[in-house]
CSV table of C-alpha atoms in Angstrom, one decimal:
chain,number,residue,atom,x,y,z
A,1,MET,CA,18.0,-7.0,20.4
A,2,PRO,CA,19.7,-8.6,17.4
A,3,PHE,CA,17.8,-9.7,14.4
A,4,ARG,CA,19.0,-11.6,11.4
A,5,PRO,CA,18.1,-10.2,7.9
A,6,ALA,CA,15.4,-12.2,6.1
A,7,HIS,CA,17.8,-13.6,3.6
A,8,ASP,CA,20.1,-14.9,6.3
A,9,GLU,CA,17.4,-16.8,8.3
A,10,PRO,CA,18.1,-20.3,9.6
A,11,GLY,CA,16.9,-22.8,7.1
A,12,SER,CA,17.5,-20.6,4.1
A,13,ALA,CA,19.9,-21.5,1.4
A,14,ALA,CA,21.9,-18.3,2.0
A,15,TYR,CA,22.4,-19.0,5.8
A,16,ASP,CA,25.5,-20.9,6.9
A,17,ASP,CA,27.3,-19.6,9.9
A,18,GLY,CA,29.0,-22.8,10.9
A,19,PHE,CA,26.6,-23.4,13.9
A,20,ASP,CA,24.1,-26.1,14.4
A,21,ASP,CA,20.6,-24.5,14.0
A,22,ARG,CA,19.2,-27.0,16.4
A,23,PHE,CA,20.7,-24.9,19.2
A,24,ALA,CA,19.9,-21.5,17.7
A,25,VAL,CA,17.7,-19.1,19.5
A,26,PRO,CA,14.2,-19.0,17.9
A,27,GLU,CA,13.6,-15.8,15.9
A,28,PRO,CA,11.3,-13.4,17.7
A,29,GLY,CA,7.7,-13.3,16.6
A,30,PHE,CA,6.0,-10.4,14.7
A,31,ALA,CA,4.6,-8.7,17.8
A,32,THR,CA,8.0,-8.7,19.4
A,33,ARG,CA,9.7,-7.3,16.3
A,34,GLN,CA,7.1,-4.6,15.8
A,35,VAL,CA,8.1,-3.2,19.2
A,36,HIS,CA,11.9,-3.8,19.2
A,37,ALA,CA,13.2,-4.2,15.6
A,38,GLY,CA,15.7,-1.6,14.6
A,39,GLU,CA,16.4,-0.2,18.0
A,40,HIS,CA,19.7,1.4,18.8
A,41,ASP,CA,20.8,2.4,22.3
A,42,GLU,CA,20.5,6.2,23.0
A,43,PRO,CA,23.8,6.9,24.7
A,44,ALA,CA,23.3,10.5,25.8
A,45,PHE,CA,20.5,10.1,28.4
A,46,GLY,CA,19.4,6.5,28.1
A,47,ALA,CA,16.0,7.3,26.5
A,48,ARG,CA,13.9,4.1,26.2
A,49,ILE,CA,12.2,5.2,23.0
A,50,THR,CA,13.7,6.7,19.9
A,51,PRO,CA,14.1,10.5,20.5
A,52,ILE,CA,12.8,13.0,18.0
A,53,TYR,CA,15.9,14.5,16.4
A,54,LEU,CA,14.1,17.6,15.2
A,55,SER,CA,17.1,19.2,13.6
A,56,ALA,CA,17.5,20.4,10.0
A,57,GLY,CA,21.3,19.7,10.0
A,58,PHE,CA,24.1,18.1,12.1
A,59,ARG,CA,27.4,19.6,13.3
A,60,PHE,CA,30.8,18.4,12.0
A,61,ASP,CA,33.7,17.9,14.5
A,62,ASP,CA,36.2,19.4,12.0
A,63,PHE,CA,37.1,20.1,8.4
A,64,ALA,CA,38.0,16.5,7.7
A,65,GLN,CA,34.8,15.0,9.0
A,66,ALA,CA,32.7,17.4,6.9
A,67,ARG,CA,34.7,16.5,3.8
A,68,ASP,CA,34.4,12.7,4.6
A,69,ARG,CA,30.7,12.8,5.2
A,70,PHE,CA,30.0,14.6,1.9
A,71,ALA,CA,32.3,12.1,0.2
A,72,GLY,CA,30.5,9.2,1.7
A,73,ASP,CA,33.6,8.0,3.6
A,74,ASP,CA,32.0,8.9,7.0
A,75,GLN,CA,28.4,7.5,7.4
A,76,GLY,CA,27.3,10.2,9.9
A,77,TYR,CA,24.4,12.5,9.3
A,78,VAL,CA,24.7,15.7,7.3
A,79,TYR,CA,21.2,17.2,6.7
A,80,THR,CA,17.8,15.8,7.4
A,81,ARG,CA,16.8,15.9,3.8
A,82,ALA,CA,19.3,13.1,3.2
A,83,GLY,CA,19.0,11.3,6.6
A,84,ASN,CA,18.0,11.7,10.2
A,85,PRO,CA,18.4,9.4,13.3
A,86,THR,CA,14.7,9.3,14.1
A,87,ASN,CA,13.8,8.5,10.4
A,88,ALA,CA,16.6,5.9,10.3
A,89,ALA,CA,15.1,4.1,13.3
A,90,LEU,CA,11.8,3.9,11.5
A,91,GLU,CA,13.5,2.6,8.3
A,92,ARG,CA,15.3,-0.2,10.2
A,93,ARG,CA,12.0,-1.3,11.8
A,94,LEU,CA,10.0,-1.3,8.6
A,95,ALA,CA,12.8,-3.1,6.7
A,96,GLU,CA,12.8,-5.8,9.4
A,97,LEU,CA,9.0,-6.2,9.4
A,98,GLU,CA,8.8,-6.5,5.7
A,99,ARG,CA,11.8,-8.8,5.5
A,100,GLY,CA,13.8,-6.3,3.4
A,101,ARG,CA,17.4,-5.3,3.3
A,102,ASP,CA,16.8,-1.6,3.7
A,103,ALA,CA,14.1,1.0,3.6
A,104,VAL,CA,13.8,4.7,2.9
A,105,VAL,CA,11.1,6.8,4.5
A,106,VAL,CA,9.5,9.9,2.7
A,107,ALA,CA,6.8,12.4,3.2
A,108,SER,CA,3.8,10.4,2.0
A,109,GLY,CA,2.7,7.2,0.3
A,110,GLN,CA,2.4,9.1,-3.0
A,111,ALA,CA,6.0,10.3,-2.5
A,112,ALA,CA,7.1,6.7,-1.8
A,113,LEU,CA,5.6,5.4,-5.1
A,114,THR,CA,7.0,8.4,-7.0
A,115,VAL,CA,10.6,7.9,-5.8
A,116,ALA,CA,10.4,4.2,-6.1
A,117,VAL,CA,9.4,4.3,-9.8
A,118,LEU,CA,11.7,7.2,-10.7
A,119,ALA,CA,14.6,5.1,-9.3
A,120,VAL,CA,14.0,2.5,-12.0
A,121,ALA,CA,12.4,4.3,-15.0
A,122,LYS,CA,13.2,7.3,-17.2
A,123,ALA,CA,11.7,8.9,-20.3
A,124,GLY,CA,10.9,6.3,-22.9
A,125,ASP,CA,10.5,3.5,-20.4
A,126,HIS,CA,7.4,1.4,-19.8
A,127,VAL,CA,5.8,0.3,-16.5
A,128,LEU,CA,3.1,-2.5,-16.4
A,129,SER,CA,0.5,-2.1,-13.7
A,130,ALA,CA,-2.7,-3.9,-12.5
A,131,GLN,CA,-5.9,-2.2,-13.6
A,132,SER,CA,-7.4,-2.2,-10.1
A,133,VAL,CA,-4.9,0.3,-8.5
A,134,TYR,CA,-6.1,3.3,-6.4
A,135,SER,CA,-7.2,6.4,-8.3
A,136,GLY,CA,-4.4,8.6,-6.9
A,137,THR,CA,-1.9,6.0,-8.1
A,138,ARG,CA,-3.5,5.9,-11.5
A,139,SER,CA,-3.3,9.7,-11.8
A,140,LEU,CA,0.3,9.7,-10.8
A,141,PHE,CA,1.0,7.1,-13.4
A,142,THR,CA,-1.0,8.7,-16.3
A,143,GLN,CA,-0.6,12.4,-15.6
A,144,GLY,CA,2.5,12.7,-13.5
A,145,PHE,CA,4.8,10.1,-15.1
A,146,GLY,CA,3.1,10.6,-18.5
A,147,ARG,CA,4.5,14.1,-18.6
A,148,PHE,CA,7.9,12.7,-17.9
A,149,GLY,CA,7.7,10.4,-20.9
A,150,ILE,CA,7.2,7.2,-18.8
A,151,GLU,CA,4.4,5.1,-20.2
A,152,VAL,CA,2.2,3.1,-17.8
A,153,GLU,CA,0.0,0.3,-19.2
A,154,PHE,CA,-2.7,-1.4,-17.3
A,155,VAL,CA,-3.5,-5.1,-17.2
A,156,ASP,CA,-7.2,-5.6,-17.2
A,157,ASP,CA,-7.3,-9.1,-15.6
A,158,ALA,CA,-4.5,-9.2,-13.0
A,159,ARG,CA,-5.1,-13.0,-12.5
A,160,ASP,CA,-4.2,-13.7,-16.1
A,161,LEU,CA,-0.5,-14.3,-15.9
A,162,ASP,CA,-0.3,-14.8,-19.6
A,163,GLU,CA,-1.6,-11.3,-20.1
A,164,TRP,CA,1.2,-10.0,-17.8
A,165,ARG,CA,3.7,-11.9,-20.0
A,166,ARG,CA,2.3,-10.6,-23.3
A,167,ARG,CA,2.3,-7.0,-22.1
A,168,ILE,CA,6.0,-7.1,-21.1
A,169,ARG,CA,8.1,-5.1,-23.6
A,170,PRO,CA,11.9,-4.7,-24.1
A,171,ASN,CA,11.6,-1.2,-22.4
A,172,THR,CA,9.5,-2.4,-19.5
A,173,ARG,CA,11.4,-1.4,-16.3
A,174,ALA,CA,8.9,-2.4,-13.6
A,175,VAL,CA,5.8,-4.4,-12.8
A,176,TYR,CA,3.4,-2.9,-10.2
A,177,ALA,CA,0.4,-4.1,-8.2
A,178,GLU,CA,-1.3,-3.7,-4.8
A,179,SER,CA,-1.4,-6.7,-2.5
A,180,ILE,CA,-5.0,-5.8,-1.7
A,181,ALA,CA,-6.6,-3.3,-4.2
A,182,ASN,CA,-8.3,-0.2,-2.9
A,183,PRO,CA,-11.3,-0.1,-2.9
A,184,THR,CA,-12.3,-3.3,-4.8
A,185,ASN,CA,-10.4,-5.7,-2.5
A,186,ASP,CA,-8.9,-7.7,-5.4
A,187,VAL,CA,-5.9,-9.8,-4.1
A,188,ILE,CA,-2.9,-10.1,-6.4
A,189,ASP,CA,-1.2,-13.4,-7.1
A,190,LEU,CA,2.1,-12.3,-5.6
A,191,SER,CA,4.2,-15.3,-6.5
A,192,GLY,CA,2.6,-15.7,-9.9
A,193,VAL,CA,3.3,-12.1,-11.0
A,194,ALA,CA,6.7,-12.2,-9.3
A,195,ALA,CA,7.6,-15.1,-11.5
A,196,VAL,CA,6.6,-13.2,-14.6
A,197,ALA,CA,8.6,-10.2,-13.6
A,198,GLN,CA,11.7,-12.3,-12.7
A,199,ALA,CA,11.5,-14.1,-16.0
A,200,ALA,CA,11.5,-10.8,-17.8
A,201,GLY,CA,14.3,-9.4,-15.7
A,202,VAL,CA,12.3,-6.5,-14.2
A,203,PRO,CA,11.6,-5.6,-10.5
A,204,PHE,CA,8.1,-6.3,-9.1
A,205,ILE,CA,6.9,-3.4,-7.0
A,206,VAL,CA,4.0,-4.1,-4.5
A,207,ASP,CA,2.0,-1.5,-2.6
A,208,ASN,CA,1.3,-3.3,0.7
A,209,THR,CA,-0.6,-0.5,2.4
A,210,LEU,CA,-3.9,-2.3,2.9
A,211,ALA,CA,-2.4,-5.7,4.0
A,212,THR,CA,0.5,-4.4,6.1
A,213,PRO,CA,3.4,-6.8,6.9
A,214,TYR,CA,1.3,-8.3,9.6
A,215,LEU,CA,-1.0,-10.0,7.1
A,216,VAL,CA,1.4,-10.6,4.2
A,217,ARG,CA,5.0,-9.8,3.4
A,218,PRO,CA,5.3,-9.6,-0.4
A,219,ILE,CA,9.1,-10.0,-0.4
A,220,GLU,CA,8.6,-13.6,0.9
A,221,HIS,CA,6.6,-14.3,-2.2
A,222,GLY,CA,9.1,-12.9,-4.7
A,223,ALA,CA,8.5,-9.1,-4.7
A,224,ASP,CA,11.6,-7.0,-5.1
A,225,LEU,CA,10.3,-3.6,-3.8
A,226,VAL,CA,7.5,-2.8,-1.4
A,227,VAL,CA,5.9,0.6,-0.8
A,228,HIS,CA,3.5,1.8,1.9
A,229,SER,CA,1.5,4.8,2.7
A,230,ALA,CA,2.6,4.8,6.3
A,231,SER,CA,-0.2,7.3,7.0
A,232,LYS,CA,-2.7,4.4,7.0
A,233,PHE,CA,-2.5,1.2,9.0
A,234,LEU,CA,1.2,1.4,10.0
A,235,SER,CA,0.4,4.6,11.8
A,236,GLY,CA,-3.1,3.8,12.7
A,237,HIS,CA,-4.0,7.1,14.5
A,238,GLY,CA,-4.4,9.3,11.4
A,239,ALA,CA,-2.2,12.0,12.9
A,240,ALA,CA,0.8,11.9,10.5
A,241,LEU,CA,1.6,11.5,6.8
A,242,GLY,CA,4.4,9.3,5.7
A,243,GLY,CA,5.6,6.8,3.2
A,244,VAL,CA,8.2,4.1,2.8
A,245,VAL,CA,10.1,2.2,0.1
A,246,ILE,CA,11.5,-1.2,1.1
A,247,ASP,CA,14.1,-3.0,-1.0
A,248,ALA,CA,14.5,-6.7,-0.7
A,249,GLY,CA,18.1,-6.3,-1.9
A,250,THR,CA,18.0,-9.3,-4.1
A,251,PHE,CA,17.3,-7.9,-7.6
A,252,ASP,CA,20.2,-8.0,-10.0
A,253,TRP,CA,20.3,-4.5,-11.6
A,254,SER,CA,23.1,-5.5,-14.0
A,255,ALA,CA,21.4,-8.7,-15.4
A,256,THR,CA,20.0,-6.8,-18.4
A,257,PRO,CA,22.7,-4.6,-19.9
A,258,GLY,CA,21.6,-1.0,-20.4
A,259,ALA,CA,18.3,-1.4,-18.6
A,260,TYR,CA,19.3,0.5,-15.5
A,261,PRO,CA,22.3,2.7,-16.5
A,262,HIS,CA,21.8,5.1,-13.6
A,263,LEU,CA,22.7,2.2,-11.2
A,264,THR,CA,25.3,0.3,-13.3
A,265,GLU,CA,27.3,3.0,-15.1
A,266,PRO,CA,29.9,5.4,-13.7
A,267,ASP,CA,28.5,8.3,-11.8
A,268,THR,CA,30.3,11.6,-11.3
A,269,GLY,CA,28.9,12.0,-7.8
A,270,LEU,CA,30.6,8.7,-6.8
A,271,GLN,CA,34.0,9.7,-8.2
A,272,GLY,CA,33.4,7.6,-11.3
A,273,ALA,CA,32.1,4.5,-9.6
A,274,SER,CA,28.6,3.2,-10.3
A,275,TYR,CA,26.0,2.9,-7.6
A,276,LEU,CA,26.2,-0.8,-7.9
A,277,GLU,CA,30.0,-0.8,-7.5
A,278,ALA,CA,29.8,1.7,-4.6
A,279,HIS,CA,26.9,0.2,-2.7
A,280,GLY,CA,26.4,-3.4,-3.9
A,281,ALA,CA,23.0,-4.8,-2.9
A,282,GLY,CA,22.2,-1.4,-1.4
A,283,ALA,CA,22.5,0.4,-4.8
A,284,TYR,CA,18.8,1.0,-5.2
A,285,THR,CA,18.1,2.6,-1.8
A,286,ALA,CA,21.4,4.6,-2.0
A,287,TYR,CA,20.1,6.0,-5.3
A,288,ILE,CA,16.8,7.0,-3.7
A,289,ARG,CA,18.7,8.7,-0.8
A,290,GLY,CA,21.1,10.5,-3.0
A,291,VAL,CA,18.9,11.3,-6.0
A,292,THR,CA,15.2,10.7,-6.3
A,293,GLY,CA,14.6,11.3,-2.6
A,294,ALA,CA,17.2,13.9,-1.7
A,295,LEU,CA,17.1,15.9,-4.9
A,296,PHE,CA,13.3,16.0,-5.3
A,297,GLY,CA,13.0,16.6,-1.6
A,298,PRO,CA,9.9,14.7,-0.3
A,299,VAL,CA,11.4,14.6,3.3
A,300,LEU,CA,9.6,12.9,6.1
A,301,SER,CA,9.5,15.1,9.3
A,302,PRO,CA,11.3,13.4,12.2
A,303,PHE,CA,8.2,14.2,14.3
A,304,ASN,CA,6.0,12.2,11.9
A,305,ALA,CA,8.5,9.4,11.9
A,306,PHE,CA,8.2,9.3,15.6
A,307,LEU,CA,4.4,9.2,15.5
A,308,ILE,CA,4.4,6.4,12.9
A,309,GLN,CA,6.9,4.3,14.9
A,310,GLN,CA,4.6,4.6,17.9
A,311,GLY,CA,1.7,3.3,15.8
A,312,ILE,CA,3.7,0.4,14.5
A,313,GLU,CA,4.1,-0.9,18.0
A,314,THR,CA,0.5,-1.9,18.1
A,315,LEU,CA,0.1,-2.9,14.4
A,316,SER,CA,-0.7,-6.6,14.9
A,317,LEU,CA,-3.2,-5.9,17.7
A,318,ARG,CA,-5.1,-3.3,15.6
A,319,VAL,CA,-5.0,-5.0,12.2
A,320,GLY,CA,-5.9,-8.4,13.6
A,321,ARG,CA,-9.0,-7.0,15.3
A,322,GLN,CA,-9.9,-4.7,12.4
A,323,SER,CA,-9.7,-7.5,9.9
A,324,SER,CA,-11.9,-9.7,12.1
A,325,THR,CA,-14.5,-7.0,12.4
A,326,ALA,CA,-14.4,-6.3,8.7
A,327,ALA,CA,-15.0,-9.9,7.9
A,328,ALA,CA,-18.1,-10.0,10.1
A,329,LEU,CA,-19.5,-6.8,8.6
A,330,ALA,CA,-18.9,-8.0,5.1
A,331,ALA,CA,-20.8,-11.2,5.8
A,332,TRP,CA,-23.6,-9.3,7.4
A,333,LEU,CA,-23.8,-6.8,4.4
A,334,GLU,CA,-23.9,-9.6,1.9
A,335,ASP,CA,-27.1,-10.9,3.4
A,336,ARG,CA,-28.9,-7.5,3.3
A,337,PRO,CA,-31.5,-7.2,0.4
A,338,GLU,CA,-30.5,-3.5,-0.2
A,339,VAL,CA,-26.9,-4.6,-1.1
A,340,LEU,CA,-26.2,-5.9,-4.6
A,341,SER,CA,-22.6,-7.1,-3.9
A,342,VAL,CA,-19.8,-6.9,-1.4
A,343,ASN,CA,-16.1,-6.6,-2.3
A,344,TYR,CA,-14.2,-8.4,0.4
A,345,ALA,CA,-11.7,-11.2,-0.3
A,346,GLY,CA,-12.6,-12.9,3.0
A,347,LEU,CA,-16.0,-13.9,1.6
A,348,PRO,CA,-16.2,-17.3,0.0
A,349,SER,CA,-18.3,-15.7,-2.8
A,350,ASN,CA,-15.4,-13.3,-3.7
A,351,PRO,CA,-13.4,-14.0,-6.9
A,352,SER,CA,-10.2,-13.4,-4.9
A,353,HIS,CA,-11.1,-15.7,-2.0
A,354,ASP,CA,-8.7,-18.5,-3.1
A,355,LEU,CA,-5.8,-16.0,-3.2
A,356,ALA,CA,-6.8,-14.5,0.1
A,357,GLU,CA,-6.7,-18.0,1.7
A,358,ARG,CA,-3.3,-18.5,0.2
A,359,TYR,CA,-1.6,-15.2,1.0
A,360,LEU,CA,-3.7,-13.7,3.8
A,361,PRO,CA,-4.4,-16.5,6.3
A,362,ARG,CA,-4.2,-14.1,9.3
A,363,GLY,CA,-7.0,-11.9,7.9
A,364,GLN,CA,-8.1,-10.2,4.7
A,365,GLY,CA,-7.7,-6.6,5.8
A,366,ALA,CA,-10.0,-3.9,7.2
A,367,VAL,CA,-11.1,-2.1,4.0
A,368,LEU,CA,-14.2,-3.3,2.1
A,369,SER,CA,-16.7,-1.9,-0.3
A,370,PHE,CA,-20.3,-2.7,-1.2
A,371,VAL,CA,-22.8,-1.7,-3.9
A,372,LEU,CA,-26.2,-0.5,-3.0
A,373,ASP,CA,-29.3,-1.1,-5.1
A,374,GLY,CA,-30.5,2.3,-6.3
A,375,GLY,CA,-27.1,3.8,-7.3
A,376,GLU,CA,-26.0,7.2,-6.2
A,377,GLN,CA,-29.4,8.1,-4.6
A,378,SER,CA,-29.1,5.2,-2.3
A,379,ALA,CA,-25.5,5.8,-1.6
A,380,GLU,CA,-26.2,9.4,-0.6
A,381,ALA,CA,-29.0,8.4,1.7
A,382,PHE,CA,-26.8,5.8,3.4
A,383,TYR,CA,-23.8,8.1,3.6
A,384,ASP,CA,-25.6,10.9,5.2
A,385,ALA,CA,-27.4,8.6,7.7
A,386,VAL,CA,-24.5,6.9,9.4
A,387,GLU,CA,-23.3,8.4,12.7
A,388,LEU,CA,-20.4,6.3,13.9
A,389,PHE,CA,-18.6,6.0,10.5
A,390,SER,CA,-16.6,9.2,9.9
A,391,ARG,CA,-17.2,10.7,6.4
A,392,MET,CA,-13.7,11.3,5.2
A,393,SER,CA,-11.0,10.4,2.6
A,394,HIS,CA,-8.7,8.2,4.6
A,395,ILE,CA,-8.2,4.5,5.6
A,396,GLY,CA,-6.4,2.6,8.3
A,397,ASP,CA,-7.6,4.7,11.2
A,398,THR,CA,-8.6,3.4,14.6
A,399,ARG,CA,-11.9,5.1,13.8
A,400,SER,CA,-14.2,3.6,11.1
A,401,LEU,CA,-14.5,5.7,8.0
A,402,ILE,CA,-16.8,5.8,4.9
A,403,LEU,CA,-16.4,7.3,1.5
A,404,HIS,CA,-18.3,7.4,-1.9
A,405,PRO,CA,-15.5,6.9,-4.4
A,406,ALA,CA,-17.5,7.8,-7.6
A,407,THR,CA,-18.1,11.4,-6.5
A,408,THR,CA,-14.8,11.9,-4.5
A,409,THR,CA,-11.5,10.0,-5.0
A,410,HIS,CA,-12.5,8.6,-8.5
A,411,ALA,CA,-14.7,11.5,-9.7
A,412,HIS,CA,-12.0,12.8,-12.1
A,413,LEU,CA,-11.8,9.5,-14.0
A,414,ASP,CA,-13.9,9.1,-17.1
A,415,ALA,CA,-16.9,6.8,-17.0
A,416,ALA,CA,-15.2,4.0,-19.0
A,417,THR,CA,-12.2,3.9,-16.6
A,418,ARG,CA,-14.5,3.9,-13.6
A,419,ALA,CA,-16.4,1.0,-15.1
A,420,ARG,CA,-13.2,-1.0,-15.7
A,421,GLY,CA,-12.3,-0.4,-12.1
A,422,ARG,CA,-15.8,-1.3,-10.9
A,423,ILE,CA,-16.3,2.1,-9.3
A,424,SER,CA,-20.1,2.4,-9.7
A,425,ALA,CA,-22.5,5.0,-8.5
A,426,GLY,CA,-23.8,2.7,-5.7
A,427,LEU,CA,-20.4,1.8,-4.4
A,428,LEU,CA,-19.4,2.8,-0.8
A,429,ARG,CA,-16.0,2.1,0.8
A,430,LEU,CA,-15.6,1.3,4.4
A,431,SER,CA,-12.4,1.4,6.5
A,432,VAL,CA,-13.2,-0.6,9.6
A,433,GLY,CA,-11.8,0.7,12.9
A,434,LEU,CA,-11.6,-0.5,16.5
A,435,GLU,CA,-15.1,0.2,17.6
A,436,GLU,CA,-17.3,-2.7,18.9
A,437,PRO,CA,-18.6,-4.8,15.9
A,438,ASP,CA,-22.2,-4.6,17.2
A,439,ASP,CA,-22.1,-0.8,17.3
A,440,LEU,CA,-20.8,-0.6,13.7
A,441,MET,CA,-23.4,-3.0,12.6
A,442,ARG,CA,-26.1,-0.9,14.1
A,443,ASP,CA,-24.7,2.1,12.3
A,444,LEU,CA,-24.8,0.3,9.0
A,445,GLU,CA,-28.4,-0.7,9.7
A,446,ARG,CA,-29.1,3.0,10.2
A,447,GLY,CA,-27.8,3.6,6.7
A,448,LEU,CA,-29.8,0.8,5.2
A,449,ALA,CA,-32.9,2.1,6.9
A,450,ALA,CA,-32.3,5.4,5.2
A,451,VAL,CA,-31.9,3.6,1.9
A,452,ARG,CA,-35.3,1.9,2.4
A,453,ALA,CA,-37.0,5.2,3.3
A,454,ALA,CA,-35.5,6.9,0.2
A,455,SER,CA,-36.6,4.0,-2.0
A,456,ALA,CA,-40.1,4.2,-0.7
A,457,ARG,CA,-40.2,7.9,-1.4
A,458,ARG,CA,-39.1,7.3,-5.0
A,459,ALA,CA,-41.6,4.5,-5.7
A,460,PRO,CA,-44.7,6.7,-6.1
A,461,ALA,CA,-42.9,9.1,-8.5
A,462,ALA,CA,-41.6,6.1,-10.5
A,463,SER,CA,-45.1,4.6,-10.6
A,464,ALA,CA,-46.6,7.9,-11.9
A,465,ARG,CA,-44.0,8.1,-14.7
A,466,SER,CA,-44.7,4.5,-15.7
A,467,THR,CA,-48.3,5.4,-16.5
A,468,THR,CA,-47.5,8.5,-18.5
A,469,PRO,CA,-48.3,7.9,-22.2
A,470,GLY,CA,-45.2,7.5,-24.4
A,471,THR,CA,-42.8,6.6,-21.7
A,472,PRO,CA,-40.5,3.8,-23.0
A,473,THR,CA,-40.5,1.9,-19.7
A,474,ALA,CA,-39.3,-1.5,-21.1
A,475,THR,CA,-36.5,0.1,-23.0
A,476,ARG,CA,-35.4,2.2,-20.0
A,477,ARG,CA,-35.4,-0.9,-17.8
A,478,THR,CA,-33.3,-2.8,-20.3
A,479,THR,CA,-30.8,0.1,-20.6
A,480,ASP,CA,-30.6,0.5,-16.8
A,481,ALA,CA,-30.0,-3.2,-16.4
A,482,ALA,CA,-27.2,-3.2,-18.9
A,483,ALA,CA,-25.5,-0.2,-17.3
A,484,SER,CA,-25.9,-1.9,-13.9
A,485,ALA,CA,-24.3,-5.1,-15.1
A,486,LEU,CA,-21.3,-3.1,-16.4
A,487,LEU,CA,-20.8,-0.9,-13.4
A,488,GLU,CA,-21.8,-3.0,-10.5
A,489,GLY,CA,-20.1,-6.3,-11.4
A,490,SER,CA,-21.5,-9.5,-10.0
A,491,THR,CA,-24.9,-9.2,-8.3
A,492,ARG,CA,-26.8,-11.6,-6.0
């Protein structure tokens, strides 16, 4: 089934094929594309789905073909570390769904972000990021890239576009944010931040894992590069790790002289040509395939590529239902007296609600978090009481999941960093699956009942302490309230 690239769609300024668009065949809808995009006929046996080419390498017909493939004159496959037919089919589909020019799949979401940034930045360069990024991303930025001499700076208020502008430096090489932040559910102003990045001449990288291309396509709002942990919603079944980098193919790497020399200056591996000269709009993905991906080696197994592609075929069905259920659970939790606040952009009370309405009209995603009164003790009681929610470090599964970030994924961060990221002791994160909403609600009520029981057990002990001579009760309450305000964020 033929598909036009996003930048050549009817109605766009770039599209002019001499035909009257009034008679053009309408572009297939998202559900059709998630099943068919990127397909190639399998000539050997006529397999209807993409076969798993589980082969480390590929044969050459003769001496000349081997030479030409290594020289780049023959586009056939050489070694799975640099390319594989199963992986390529997944890359074509993801590029189409995200409206990109090309995509490169790698072994995990962390690998995708690593090769994406290393393909734009080097020692001495600067990357500007939103504060509310996932803890694993923050560690990659501060510990991983920090050792390489790449400085990553964090913008406290991602909605303040002037702050983004002020923080841009002459050596800034990328701007980064998540479309929906994990786990605080902040929504980024995609077109606003994209405009800042474009004015500064740097690419805007967006992690679209939580939203998926079904809910929003950042490239349509000005993003230059999109990354995913394909292990999450794209896959849906939790059976395979994978990641992807998608290039819009529209960023001008030569606009700022000297900013991206690895793409614009002669390269010995290309017989003296630059990546831009050799590959044009595909220079960035060619560099990942040839250098940051191939040389560092975070290869996606063709078997995992196959599994992820199978998951994508039901993406809209899953994410649509999961988002609807998450919205219902968020509204229900917001009305519970044991809950201090709920982080879900679909709620009218959420600070990101206006951005969610603008960028996420199909749904606001399936990940939410909420803060329990009583801090870690209440969170522990709730966490241990639920039965349907699986206690594990993952999101995007067909099964509903729960995690306590402060003692798991974010435990290695210092208290001040957790406070800035609104990761409090009472915060629990939910990834909503495909179970019946009523069943999930009953399981959440089971957790709240455990919180009430634990609170009742603590009350006599607290009362006894309050009558002990010399206990500074008023001072302690004031201190606790101040700490709560810092960590918990807004409360009802």
